[in-house]
PDB file of C-alpha atoms in Angstrom:
ATOM      1  CA  MET A 106      21.359  21.664  25.193  1.00 56.00           C
ATOM      2  CA  PRO A 107      17.924  20.368  25.757  1.00 67.00           C
ATOM      3  CA  PRO A 108      15.927  19.263  22.801  1.00 71.00           C
ATOM      4  CA  ASP A 109      13.566  21.783  21.521  1.00 77.00           C
ATOM      5  CA  THR A 110       9.874  20.624  22.640  1.00 82.00           C
ATOM      6  CA  ARG A 111       8.022  23.034  20.531  1.00 87.00           C
ATOM      7  CA  THR A 112       5.207  21.642  18.595  1.00 91.00           C
ATOM      8  CA  LEU A 113       5.246  21.817  14.714  1.00 92.00           C
ATOM      9  CA  GLU A 114       2.438  24.102  14.829  1.00 92.00           C
ATOM     10  CA  MET A 115       4.491  26.377  17.075  1.00 93.00           C
ATOM     11  CA  LEU A 116       7.661  26.104  14.928  1.00 93.00           C
ATOM     12  CA  ILE A 117       5.435  26.989  11.867  1.00 93.00           C
ATOM     13  CA  ALA A 118       4.112  30.047  13.458  1.00 93.00           C
ATOM     14  CA  ALA A 119       7.604  31.291  14.666  1.00 94.00           C
ATOM     15  CA  ALA A 120       9.043  30.650  11.303  1.00 92.00           C
ATOM     16  CA  ALA A 121       6.326  32.968   9.885  1.00 92.00           C
ATOM     17  CA  GLN A 122       7.702  35.920  12.056  1.00 93.00           C
ATOM     18  CA  GLY A 123      11.107  35.026  10.251  1.00 91.00           C
ATOM     19  CA  ASP A 124      12.776  32.814  12.446  1.00 92.00           C
ATOM     20  CA  HIS A 125      15.121  30.832  10.660  1.00 92.00           C
ATOM     21  CA  ALA A 126      16.044  28.320  13.344  1.00 92.00           C
ATOM     22  CA  SER A 127      12.617  27.280  13.971  1.00 92.00           C
ATOM     23  CA  PHE A 128      12.189  26.867  10.048  1.00 92.00           C
ATOM     24  CA  ALA A 129      15.011  24.690  10.006  1.00 92.00           C
ATOM     25  CA  LEU A 130      13.556  22.574  12.894  1.00 92.00           C
ATOM     26  CA  VAL A 131      10.464  22.211  10.678  1.00 92.00           C
ATOM     27  CA  TYR A 132      12.622  20.987   7.857  1.00 92.00           C
ATOM     28  CA  GLN A 133      14.616  18.747  10.336  1.00 91.00           C
ATOM     29  CA  ARG A 134      11.217  16.900  11.790  1.00 91.00           C
ATOM     30  CA  THR A 135       9.350  16.505   8.453  1.00 91.00           C
ATOM     31  CA  HIS A 136      11.803  16.327   5.496  1.00 90.00           C
ATOM     32  CA  THR A 137      12.089  12.479   5.560  1.00 90.00           C
ATOM     33  CA  HIS A 138       8.320  12.103   5.588  1.00 89.00           C
ATOM     34  CA  LEU A 139       7.662  14.531   3.046  1.00 91.00           C
ATOM     35  CA  PHE A 140      10.322  13.032   0.633  1.00 90.00           C
ATOM     36  CA  GLY A 141       8.785   9.761   0.802  1.00 89.00           C
ATOM     37  CA  LEU A 142       5.425  11.544  -0.191  1.00 89.00           C
ATOM     38  CA  ALA A 143       7.070  13.046  -3.253  1.00 88.00           C
ATOM     39  CA  MET A 144       8.748   9.821  -4.132  1.00 89.00           C
ATOM     40  CA  ARG A 145       5.471   7.924  -3.938  1.00 87.00           C
ATOM     41  CA  ILE A 146       3.804  10.417  -6.355  1.00 86.00           C
ATOM     42  CA  LEU A 147       6.673  10.952  -8.876  1.00 86.00           C
ATOM     43  CA  GLY A 148       8.853   7.925  -8.706  1.00 82.00           C
ATOM     44  CA  GLN A 149      11.763   9.671  -9.299  1.00 74.00           C
ATOM     45  CA  GLY A 150      14.610  10.599  -6.711  1.00 77.00           C
ATOM     46  CA  GLN A 151      15.768  13.843  -8.485  1.00 84.00           C
ATOM     47  CA  GLU A 152      12.362  15.102  -9.479  1.00 86.00           C
ATOM     48  CA  ALA A 153      11.240  14.404  -6.039  1.00 87.00           C
ATOM     49  CA  GLU A 154      14.151  16.198  -4.192  1.00 88.00           C
ATOM     50  CA  ASP A 155      13.502  19.239  -6.652  1.00 89.00           C
ATOM     51  CA  VAL A 156       9.715  19.364  -5.721  1.00 90.00           C
ATOM     52  CA  LEU A 157      10.582  19.191  -2.249  1.00 90.00           C
ATOM     53  CA  GLN A 158      13.058  21.997  -2.284  1.00 91.00           C
ATOM     54  CA  GLU A 159      10.259  24.125  -3.951  1.00 92.00           C
ATOM     55  CA  ALA A 160       7.612  23.084  -1.338  1.00 91.00           C
ATOM     56  CA  TYR A 161       9.982  24.363   1.423  1.00 92.00           C
ATOM     57  CA  VAL A 162      10.546  27.684  -0.168  1.00 92.00           C
ATOM     58  CA  SER A 163       6.764  27.719  -0.461  1.00 91.00           C
ATOM     59  CA  ILE A 164       6.162  26.774   3.196  1.00 92.00           C
ATOM     60  CA  TRP A 165       8.676  29.447   4.300  1.00 93.00           C
ATOM     61  CA  LYS A 166       7.140  32.053   2.148  1.00 92.00           C
ATOM     62  CA  ASN A 167       3.455  31.247   3.170  1.00 91.00           C
ATOM     63  CA  ALA A 168       3.936  30.275   6.925  1.00 91.00           C
ATOM     64  CA  SER A 169       1.973  32.931   8.030  1.00 90.00           C
ATOM     65  CA  GLY A 170      -0.891  31.477   6.173  1.00 90.00           C
ATOM     66  CA  TYR A 171      -1.080  28.225   8.099  1.00 90.00           C
ATOM     67  CA  ARG A 172      -4.170  28.061  10.460  1.00 85.00           C
ATOM     68  CA  SER A 173      -4.584  25.301  13.053  1.00 79.00           C
ATOM     69  CA  ALA A 174      -8.485  25.469  12.567  1.00 74.00           C
ATOM     70  CA  VAL A 175     -10.526  26.749   9.706  1.00 74.00           C
ATOM     71  CA  ASP A 176     -14.445  26.706  10.001  1.00 74.00           C
ATOM     72  CA  GLY A 177     -14.288  24.693  13.261  1.00 76.00           C
ATOM     73  CA  GLN A 178     -12.302  22.184  11.664  1.00 79.00           C
ATOM     74  CA  THR A 179      -8.583  21.278  13.124  1.00 79.00           C
ATOM     75  CA  ILE A 180      -5.957  21.261  10.719  1.00 84.00           C
ATOM     76  CA  GLN A 181      -2.722  19.533  11.857  1.00 89.00           C
ATOM     77  CA  ALA A 182       0.399  21.262  10.789  1.00 90.00           C
ATOM     78  CA  MET A 183       1.812  18.129   8.980  1.00 90.00           C
ATOM     79  CA  THR A 184      -1.516  17.863   7.065  1.00 89.00           C
ATOM     80  CA  TRP A 185      -0.811  21.326   5.717  1.00 91.00           C
ATOM     81  CA  LEU A 186       2.651  20.599   4.721  1.00 93.00           C
ATOM     82  CA  ILE A 187       1.663  17.317   3.055  1.00 92.00           C
ATOM     83  CA  ALA A 188      -1.009  19.272   1.073  1.00 91.00           C
ATOM     84  CA  ILE A 189       1.756  21.815  -0.084  1.00 92.00           C
ATOM     85  CA  VAL A 190       4.136  18.844  -1.303  1.00 92.00           C
ATOM     86  CA  ARG A 191       1.386  16.825  -2.771  1.00 90.00           C
ATOM     87  CA  ASN A 192       0.205  19.818  -4.950  1.00 91.00           C
ATOM     88  CA  LYS A 193       3.751  20.565  -6.026  1.00 91.00           C
ATOM     89  CA  ALA A 194       4.466  17.093  -6.902  1.00 89.00           C
ATOM     90  CA  LEU A 195       1.246  16.807  -8.852  1.00 90.00           C
ATOM     91  CA  ASP A 196       2.272  20.052 -10.646  1.00 89.00           C
ATOM     92  CA  ALA A 197       5.456  18.447 -11.659  1.00 88.00           C
ATOM     93  CA  LEU A 198       3.243  15.275 -12.897  1.00 86.00           C
ATOM     94  CA  ARG A 199       1.442  17.653 -15.013  1.00 87.00           C
ATOM     95  CA  LEU A 200       4.452  19.336 -16.379  1.00 86.00           C
ATOM     96  CA  ARG A 201       5.981  16.155 -17.258  1.00 82.00           C
ATOM     97  CA  ALA A 202       2.931  14.902 -19.040  1.00 82.00           C
ATOM     98  CA  ARG A 203       2.893  18.172 -21.076  1.00 81.00           C
ATOM     99  CA  ARG A 204       6.581  17.738 -21.970  1.00 78.00           C
ATOM    100  CA  LYS A 205       5.684  14.277 -23.357  1.00 72.00           C
ATOM    101  CA  GLU A 206       2.670  15.451 -25.341  1.00 67.00           C
ATOM    102  CA  SER A 207       4.936  18.270 -26.688  1.00 65.00           C
ATOM    103  CA  ALA A 208       7.282  15.676 -27.919  1.00 56.00           C
ATOM    104  CA  LEU A 209       4.736  13.769 -30.047  1.00 52.00           C
ATOM    105  CA  PRO A 210       5.245  14.211 -33.738  1.00 50.00           C
ATOM    106  CA  GLU A 211       3.112  16.750 -35.661  1.00 50.00           C
ATOM    107  CA  PRO A 212       0.455  15.409 -38.089  1.00 47.00           C
ATOM    108  CA  ASP A 213       3.011  15.472 -41.076  1.00 48.00           C
ATOM    109  CA  ALA A 214       5.176  13.352 -39.031  1.00 47.00           C
ATOM    110  CA  LEU A 215       2.592  10.560 -39.160  1.00 46.00           C
ATOM    111  CA  SER A 216       2.994   7.064 -40.963  1.00 45.00           C
ATOM    112  CA  ASP A 217       0.703   6.059 -43.875  1.00 46.00           C
ATOM    113  CA  ASP A 218      -1.503   4.242 -41.558  1.00 43.00           C
ATOM    114  CA  GLY A 219      -2.025   7.587 -39.705  1.00 44.00           C
ATOM    115  CA  ILE A 220      -0.100   6.218 -36.613  1.00 43.00           C
ATOM    116  CA  PRO A 221       2.819   8.426 -34.998  1.00 45.00           C
ATOM    117  CA  GLU A 222       6.274   7.032 -35.620  1.00 44.00           C
ATOM    118  CA  LEU A 223       7.871   7.115 -32.373  1.00 43.00           C
ATOM    119  CA  PRO A 224      10.945   4.712 -32.278  1.00 44.00           C
ATOM    120  CA  GLY A 225      11.442   3.016 -29.160  1.00 43.00           C
ATOM    121  CA  SER A 226       7.892   4.129 -27.671  1.00 43.00           C
ATOM    122  CA  ALA A 227       5.383   1.347 -26.628  1.00 44.00           C
ATOM    123  CA  ALA A 228       2.727   3.619 -25.378  1.00 39.00           C
ATOM    124  CA  PRO A 229       1.880   6.595 -27.574  1.00 44.00           C
ATOM    125  CA  SER A 230      -0.627   8.038 -24.775  1.00 44.00           C
ATOM    126  CA  PRO A 231       1.196  10.045 -22.108  1.00 45.00           C
ATOM    127  CA  SER A 232      -1.499   9.827 -19.744  1.00 52.00           C
ATOM    128  CA  ALA A 233      -1.675   5.936 -20.056  1.00 53.00           C
ATOM    129  CA  LEU A 234       2.119   5.493 -19.909  1.00 54.00           C
ATOM    130  CA  GLN A 235       1.964   7.710 -16.630  1.00 54.00           C
ATOM    131  CA  LEU A 236      -0.841   5.599 -15.058  1.00 53.00           C
ATOM    132  CA  LEU A 237       1.174   2.628 -15.773  1.00 52.00           C
ATOM    133  CA  GLU A 238       4.374   3.999 -14.182  1.00 55.00           C
ATOM    134  CA  GLY A 239       2.119   4.967 -11.142  1.00 56.00           C
ATOM    135  CA  ALA A 240       0.735   1.427 -10.908  1.00 53.00           C
ATOM    136  CA  THR A 241       4.195  -0.118 -11.246  1.00 54.00           C
ATOM    137  CA  GLN A 242       5.944   1.873  -8.813  1.00 58.00           C
ATOM    138  CA  ALA A 243       2.825   1.322  -6.288  1.00 59.00           C
ATOM    139  CA  LEU A 244       3.445  -2.355  -6.601  1.00 58.00           C
ATOM    140  CA  HIS A 245       7.244  -1.960  -6.055  1.00 61.00           C
ATOM    141  CA  ILE A 246       6.812  -0.304  -2.887  1.00 69.00           C
ATOM    142  CA  ALA A 247       4.076  -2.488  -1.707  1.00 68.00           C
ATOM    143  CA  GLY A 248       5.971  -5.608  -2.269  1.00 72.00           C
ATOM    144  CA  CYS A 249       9.293  -4.022  -0.681  1.00 77.00           C
ATOM    145  CA  MET A 250       7.235  -2.756   2.512  1.00 75.00           C
ATOM    146  CA  ASN A 251       5.979  -6.302   2.973  1.00 75.00           C
ATOM    147  CA  ALA A 252       9.502  -7.728   2.893  1.00 78.00           C
ATOM    148  CA  LEU A 253      10.734  -5.392   5.662  1.00 80.00           C
ATOM    149  CA  ASP A 254      11.013  -6.475   9.292  1.00 81.00           C
ATOM    150  CA  GLY A 255       7.913  -5.803  11.437  1.00 81.00           C
ATOM    151  CA  SER A 256       9.076  -2.810  13.397  1.00 84.00           C
ATOM    152  CA  HIS A 257      10.699  -1.299  10.282  1.00 82.00           C
ATOM    153  CA  ARG A 258       7.451  -1.737   8.304  1.00 80.00           C
ATOM    154  CA  GLN A 259       5.213  -0.285  10.851  1.00 82.00           C
ATOM    155  CA  SER A 260       7.341   2.852  11.762  1.00 82.00           C
ATOM    156  CA  LEU A 261       7.652   3.536   7.952  1.00 76.00           C
ATOM    157  CA  ALA A 262       4.006   3.177   7.546  1.00 76.00           C
ATOM    158  CA  LEU A 263       2.970   5.129  10.335  1.00 78.00           C
ATOM    159  CA  ALA A 264       5.559   8.023   9.304  1.00 76.00           C
ATOM    160  CA  TYR A 265       4.851   7.948   5.625  1.00 67.00           C
ATOM    161  CA  TYR A 266       1.314   6.824   5.080  1.00 62.00           C
ATOM    162  CA  GLN A 267      -0.438   8.540   8.235  1.00 64.00           C
ATOM    163  CA  GLY A 268       2.291  11.475   8.153  1.00 68.00           C
ATOM    164  CA  LEU A 269       3.087  10.952  11.917  1.00 72.00           C
ATOM    165  CA  SER A 270       6.154  12.743  13.193  1.00 78.00           C
ATOM    166  CA  HIS A 271       8.976  10.654  14.960  1.00 81.00           C
ATOM    167  CA  THR A 272       7.568  11.358  18.448  1.00 84.00           C
ATOM    168  CA  GLU A 273       3.971  10.446  17.287  1.00 81.00           C
ATOM    169  CA  VAL A 274       5.316   7.197  15.963  1.00 81.00           C
ATOM    170  CA  ALA A 275       7.400   6.430  19.138  1.00 84.00           C
ATOM    171  CA  THR A 276       4.136   7.140  20.980  1.00 85.00           C
ATOM    172  CA  HIS A 277       2.032   5.082  18.939  1.00 80.00           C
ATOM    173  CA  MET A 278       4.345   2.108  18.884  1.00 82.00           C
ATOM    174  CA  GLY A 279       5.239   2.580  22.772  1.00 84.00           C
ATOM    175  CA  ALA A 280       8.733   2.552  21.931  1.00 85.00           C
ATOM    176  CA  PRO A 281      11.688   4.812  22.594  1.00 88.00           C
ATOM    177  CA  LEU A 282      12.256   7.501  20.211  1.00 87.00           C
ATOM    178  CA  GLY A 283      15.881   6.740  19.522  1.00 88.00           C
ATOM    179  CA  SER A 284      14.777   3.248  18.595  1.00 88.00           C
ATOM    180  CA  VAL A 285      11.972   4.414  16.039  1.00 85.00           C
ATOM    181  CA  LYS A 286      14.443   6.956  14.150  1.00 87.00           C
ATOM    182  CA  ALA A 287      16.886   4.057  13.731  1.00 88.00           C
ATOM    183  CA  TRP A 288      13.850   1.768  12.491  1.00 86.00           C
ATOM    184  CA  ILE A 289      12.621   4.406  10.328  1.00 84.00           C
ATOM    185  CA  ARG A 290      16.277   5.161   9.028  1.00 85.00           C
ATOM    186  CA  ARG A 291      17.087   1.602   8.347  1.00 86.00           C
ATOM    187  CA  GLY A 292      13.709   0.883   6.887  1.00 81.00           C
ATOM    188  CA  LEU A 293      14.250   3.487   4.259  1.00 82.00           C
ATOM    189  CA  ASP A 294      17.635   2.330   3.420  1.00 82.00           C
ATOM    190  CA  LYS A 295      16.342  -1.298   3.055  1.00 82.00           C
ATOM    191  CA  LEU A 296      13.268   0.085   0.997  1.00 77.00           C
ATOM    192  CA  LYS A 297      15.523   2.222  -1.489  1.00 79.00           C
ATOM    193  CA  SER A 298      17.902  -0.893  -1.788  1.00 81.00           C
ATOM    194  CA  CYS A 299      14.875  -3.056  -2.601  1.00 79.00           C
ATOM    195  CA  LEU A 300      13.224  -0.583  -5.162  1.00 73.00           C
ATOM    196  CA  ALA A 301      16.650  -0.252  -6.929  1.00 75.00           C
ATOM    197  CA  ALA A 302      16.987  -4.058  -7.194  1.00 75.00           C
ATOM    198  CA  GLN A 303      13.620  -4.411  -8.541  1.00 65.00           C
ATOM    199  CA  GLY A 304      13.999  -1.416 -10.934  1.00 60.00           C
ATOM    200  CA  GLY A 305      11.578   0.725  -8.983  1.00 49.00           C
ATOM    201  CA  LEU A 306      13.973   3.488  -8.670  1.00 51.00           C
ATOM    202  CA  PRO A 307      15.605   5.476 -11.722  1.00 49.00           C
TER     203      PRO A 307
END
């Protein structure tokens, strides 16, 4: 069977009409990129997977809301998808912060000097802790990206940081599509292993 050559925009339009096969292709072409985005924001694999699942449910329900142009401005399909995942991930971050805040002790649980007694906690401010976690994760990712082979690093950067599809990455790099897919897959495996070794993944 020849590969489906429809653009992402066309597949989303078909999904908006209830075409499950087209939606499956949207998922197939984009889930690796979008999972990487969720991971960069959240820094936790399971939470990123949960966010990604919620995002695709939203994409399916709201596919008819996608417009390739608004007020004369072109909106790429991948940009629209990235915005949905980013919003879901930020919602998850806010929920995580609220949970940490709700876990803080009530005033009557304060010690004599007015400082909350939180055994094992080095940072009483959830927002500060979140900033630290995010900065640490970013440093881990940057270090591991720099350690990758050139082709692996370039293909991952184009796919994750610029949101390009595998086909677009292949065109940009002037390389066969099969090679690009292999580079991204192997690069992602090496990146995950590096992050795990550095404690950058839970």
